[in-house]
Coordinates of N, CA and C in Angstrom, one line a residue:
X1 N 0.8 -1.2 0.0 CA 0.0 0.0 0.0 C 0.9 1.2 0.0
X2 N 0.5 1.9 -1.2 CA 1.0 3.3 -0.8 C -0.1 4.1 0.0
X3 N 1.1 5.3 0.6 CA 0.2 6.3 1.8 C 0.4 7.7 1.4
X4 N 0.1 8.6 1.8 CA 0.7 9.8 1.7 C 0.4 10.8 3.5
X5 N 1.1 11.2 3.8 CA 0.8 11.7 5.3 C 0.8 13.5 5.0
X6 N -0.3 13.8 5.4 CA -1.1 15.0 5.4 C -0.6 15.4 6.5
X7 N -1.0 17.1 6.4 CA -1.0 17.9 7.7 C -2.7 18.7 8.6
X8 N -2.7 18.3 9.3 CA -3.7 19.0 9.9 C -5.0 19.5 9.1
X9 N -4.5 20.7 8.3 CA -5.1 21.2 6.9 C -5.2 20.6 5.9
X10 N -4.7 18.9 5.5 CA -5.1 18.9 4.2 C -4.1 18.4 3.5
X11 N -3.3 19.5 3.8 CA -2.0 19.8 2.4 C -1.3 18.7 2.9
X12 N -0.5 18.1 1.9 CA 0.9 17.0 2.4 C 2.1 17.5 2.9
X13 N 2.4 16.8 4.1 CA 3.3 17.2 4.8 C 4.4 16.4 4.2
X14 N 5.6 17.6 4.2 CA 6.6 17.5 3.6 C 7.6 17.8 4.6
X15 N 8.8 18.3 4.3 CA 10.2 19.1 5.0 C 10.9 17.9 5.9
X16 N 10.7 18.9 6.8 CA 11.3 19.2 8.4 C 9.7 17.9 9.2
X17 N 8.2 18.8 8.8 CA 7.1 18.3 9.5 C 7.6 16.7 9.1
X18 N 7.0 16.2 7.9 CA 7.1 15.1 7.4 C 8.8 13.9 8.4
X19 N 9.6 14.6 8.5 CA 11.2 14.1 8.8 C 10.8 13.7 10.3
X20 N 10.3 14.2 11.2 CA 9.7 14.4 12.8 C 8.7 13.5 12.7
X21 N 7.5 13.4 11.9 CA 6.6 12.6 11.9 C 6.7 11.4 11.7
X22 N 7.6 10.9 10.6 CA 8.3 9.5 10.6 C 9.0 9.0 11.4
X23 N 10.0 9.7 11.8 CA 10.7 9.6 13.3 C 10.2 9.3 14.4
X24 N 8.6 10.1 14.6 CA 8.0 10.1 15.9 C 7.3 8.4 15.8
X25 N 7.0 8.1 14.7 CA 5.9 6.9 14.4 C 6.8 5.9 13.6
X26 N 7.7 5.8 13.3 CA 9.5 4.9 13.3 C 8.6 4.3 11.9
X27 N 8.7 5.3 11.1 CA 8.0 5.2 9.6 C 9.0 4.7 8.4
X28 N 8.8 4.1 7.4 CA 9.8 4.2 6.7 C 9.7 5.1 5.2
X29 N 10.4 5.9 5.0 CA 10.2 6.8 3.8 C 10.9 6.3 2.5
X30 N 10.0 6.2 1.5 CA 10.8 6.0 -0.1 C 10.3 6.7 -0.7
X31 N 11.2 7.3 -1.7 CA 11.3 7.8 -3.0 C 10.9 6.9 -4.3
X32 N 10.0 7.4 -5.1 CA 9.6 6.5 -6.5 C 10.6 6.1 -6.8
X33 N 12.1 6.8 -7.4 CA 12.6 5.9 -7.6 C 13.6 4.8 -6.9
X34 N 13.2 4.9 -5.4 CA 13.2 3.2 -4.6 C 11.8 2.1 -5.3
X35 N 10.8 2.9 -5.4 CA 10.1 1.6 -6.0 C 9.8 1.0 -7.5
X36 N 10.9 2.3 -8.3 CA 11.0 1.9 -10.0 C 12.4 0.9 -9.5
X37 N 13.2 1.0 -8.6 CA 14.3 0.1 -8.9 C 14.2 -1.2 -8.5
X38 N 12.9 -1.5 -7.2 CA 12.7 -2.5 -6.4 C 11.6 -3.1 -7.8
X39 N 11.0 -2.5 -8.4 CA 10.3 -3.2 -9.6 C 11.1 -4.0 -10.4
X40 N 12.2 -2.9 -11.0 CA 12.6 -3.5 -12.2 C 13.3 -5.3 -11.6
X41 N 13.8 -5.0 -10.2 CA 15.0 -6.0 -9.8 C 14.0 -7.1 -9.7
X42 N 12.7 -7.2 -9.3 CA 12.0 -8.1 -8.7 C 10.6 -8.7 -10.2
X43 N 10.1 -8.2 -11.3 CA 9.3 -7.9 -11.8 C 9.6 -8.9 -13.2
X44 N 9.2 -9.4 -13.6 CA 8.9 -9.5 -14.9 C 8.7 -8.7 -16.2
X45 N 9.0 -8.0 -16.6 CA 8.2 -7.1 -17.7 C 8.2 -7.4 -19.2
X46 N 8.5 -8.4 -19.2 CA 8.5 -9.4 -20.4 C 8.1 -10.5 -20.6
X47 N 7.2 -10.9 -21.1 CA 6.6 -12.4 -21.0 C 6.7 -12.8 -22.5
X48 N 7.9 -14.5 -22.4 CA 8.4 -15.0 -23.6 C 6.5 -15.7 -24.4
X49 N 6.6 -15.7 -25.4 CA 5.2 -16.2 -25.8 C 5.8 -17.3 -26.8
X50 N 4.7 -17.4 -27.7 CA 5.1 -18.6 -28.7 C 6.8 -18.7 -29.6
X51 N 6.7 -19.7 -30.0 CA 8.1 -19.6 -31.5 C 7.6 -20.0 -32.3
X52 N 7.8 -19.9 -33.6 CA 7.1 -20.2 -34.9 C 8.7 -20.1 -35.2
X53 N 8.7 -21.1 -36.4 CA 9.9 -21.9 -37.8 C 9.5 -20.6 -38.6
X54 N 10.9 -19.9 -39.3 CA 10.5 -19.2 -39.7 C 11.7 -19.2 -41.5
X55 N 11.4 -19.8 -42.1 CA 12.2 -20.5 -43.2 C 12.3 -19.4 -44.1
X56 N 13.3 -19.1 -44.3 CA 13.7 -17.9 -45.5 C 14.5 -18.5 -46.5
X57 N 15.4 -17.7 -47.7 CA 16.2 -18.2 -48.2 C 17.7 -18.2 -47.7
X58 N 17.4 -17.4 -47.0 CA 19.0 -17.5 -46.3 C 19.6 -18.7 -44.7
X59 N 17.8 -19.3 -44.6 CA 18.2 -20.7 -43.8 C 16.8 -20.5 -42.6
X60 N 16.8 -21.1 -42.1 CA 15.6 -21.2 -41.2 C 15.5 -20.8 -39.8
X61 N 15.1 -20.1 -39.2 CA 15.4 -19.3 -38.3 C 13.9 -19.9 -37.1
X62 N 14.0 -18.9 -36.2 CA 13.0 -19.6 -34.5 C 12.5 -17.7 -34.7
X63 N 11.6 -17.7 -34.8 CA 10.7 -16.4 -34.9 C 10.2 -16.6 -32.9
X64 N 10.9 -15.7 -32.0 CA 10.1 -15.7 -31.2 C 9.4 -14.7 -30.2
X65 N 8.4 -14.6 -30.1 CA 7.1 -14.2 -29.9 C 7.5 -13.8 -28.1
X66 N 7.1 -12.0 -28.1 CA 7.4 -11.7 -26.9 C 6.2 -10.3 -26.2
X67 N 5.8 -10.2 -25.2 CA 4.6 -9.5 -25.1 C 5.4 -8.5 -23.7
X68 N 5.1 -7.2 -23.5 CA 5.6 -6.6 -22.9 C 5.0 -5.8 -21.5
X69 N 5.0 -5.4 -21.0 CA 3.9 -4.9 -20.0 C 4.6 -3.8 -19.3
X70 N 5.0 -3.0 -19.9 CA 6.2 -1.4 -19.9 C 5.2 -0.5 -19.6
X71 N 4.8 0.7 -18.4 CA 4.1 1.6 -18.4 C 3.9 2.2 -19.2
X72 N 5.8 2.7 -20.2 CA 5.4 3.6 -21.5 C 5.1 2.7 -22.5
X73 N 4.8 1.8 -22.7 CA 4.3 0.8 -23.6 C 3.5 -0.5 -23.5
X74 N 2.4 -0.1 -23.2 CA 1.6 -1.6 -22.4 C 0.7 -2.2 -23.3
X75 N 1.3 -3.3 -23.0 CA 0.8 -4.6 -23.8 C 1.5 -4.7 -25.6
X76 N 2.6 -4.4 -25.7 CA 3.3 -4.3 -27.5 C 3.5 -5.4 -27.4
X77 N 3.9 -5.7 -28.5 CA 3.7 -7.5 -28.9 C 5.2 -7.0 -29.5
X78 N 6.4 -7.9 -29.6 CA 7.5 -7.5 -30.1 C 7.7 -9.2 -30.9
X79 N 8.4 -9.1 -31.7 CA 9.1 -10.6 -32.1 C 10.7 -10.2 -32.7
X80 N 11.2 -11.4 -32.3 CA 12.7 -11.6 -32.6 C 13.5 -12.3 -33.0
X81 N 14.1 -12.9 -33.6 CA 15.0 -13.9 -33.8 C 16.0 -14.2 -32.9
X82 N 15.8 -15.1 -32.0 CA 17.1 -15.4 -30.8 C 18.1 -16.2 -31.5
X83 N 19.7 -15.7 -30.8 CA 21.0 -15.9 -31.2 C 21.9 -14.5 -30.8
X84 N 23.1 -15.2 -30.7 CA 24.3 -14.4 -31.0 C 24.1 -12.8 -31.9
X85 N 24.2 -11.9 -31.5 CA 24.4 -11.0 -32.7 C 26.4 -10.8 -32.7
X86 N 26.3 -10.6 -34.5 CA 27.3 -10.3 -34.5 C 27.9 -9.0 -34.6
X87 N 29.1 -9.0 -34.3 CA 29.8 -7.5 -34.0 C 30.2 -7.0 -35.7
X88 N 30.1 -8.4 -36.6 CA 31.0 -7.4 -37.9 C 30.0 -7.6 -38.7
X89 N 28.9 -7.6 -38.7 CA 27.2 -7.5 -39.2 C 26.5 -7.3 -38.7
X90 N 25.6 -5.7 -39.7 CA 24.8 -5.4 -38.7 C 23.6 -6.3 -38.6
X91 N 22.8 -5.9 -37.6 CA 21.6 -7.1 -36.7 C 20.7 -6.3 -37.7
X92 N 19.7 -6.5 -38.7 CA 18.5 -6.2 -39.3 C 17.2 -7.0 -38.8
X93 N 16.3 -6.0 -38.8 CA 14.6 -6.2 -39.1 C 14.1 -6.6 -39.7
X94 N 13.3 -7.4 -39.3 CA 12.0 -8.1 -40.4 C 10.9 -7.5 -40.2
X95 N 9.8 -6.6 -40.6 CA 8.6 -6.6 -40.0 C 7.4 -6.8 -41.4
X96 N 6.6 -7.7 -41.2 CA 5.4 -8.0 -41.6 C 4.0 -7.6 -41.2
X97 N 2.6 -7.1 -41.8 CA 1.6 -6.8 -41.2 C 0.8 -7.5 -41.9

């Protein structure tokens, strides 16, 4: 659960108040990004999906199928070819619709 701790008035206490109040009630305080980093470390945001044979003329390849669940991107469907890339060719794109 996130919380947010108010002052008297309303407004969210912040500073100095906020710093005494955690103190007084042995609270623990984090910053978003403690909980973008505790996400990424703990989180899945990739889920591997199918493979499909994917037969060209340059040899047969493993087409595989990957679904994403990124806040700036939720739910994109991505596909790849897994392997080695090499360092003295470049890595090219396939895309089909």
């Amino acid at each position: 659960m996130i919380g947010e701790i108010v002052a008297e008035d309303g407004s969210m206490c912040r500073g100095e108040r906020l710093t005494r109040f955690v103190a007084k009630h042995d609270l623990p305080v984090l910053a978003i990004a403690d909980l973008v980093r505790y996400r990424r470390a703990t989180e899945r945001f990739v889920e591997h999906g199918t493979t499909s044979a994917m037969p060209t003329g340059f040899g047969d390849f493993r087409l595989q199928n990957a679904l994403t669940r990124d806040q700036e991107c939720p739910c994109a469907d991505f596909r790849g070819v897994p392997g080695a890339a090499s360092r003295c060719r470049p890595v090219s794109g396939v895309r089909t619709s």
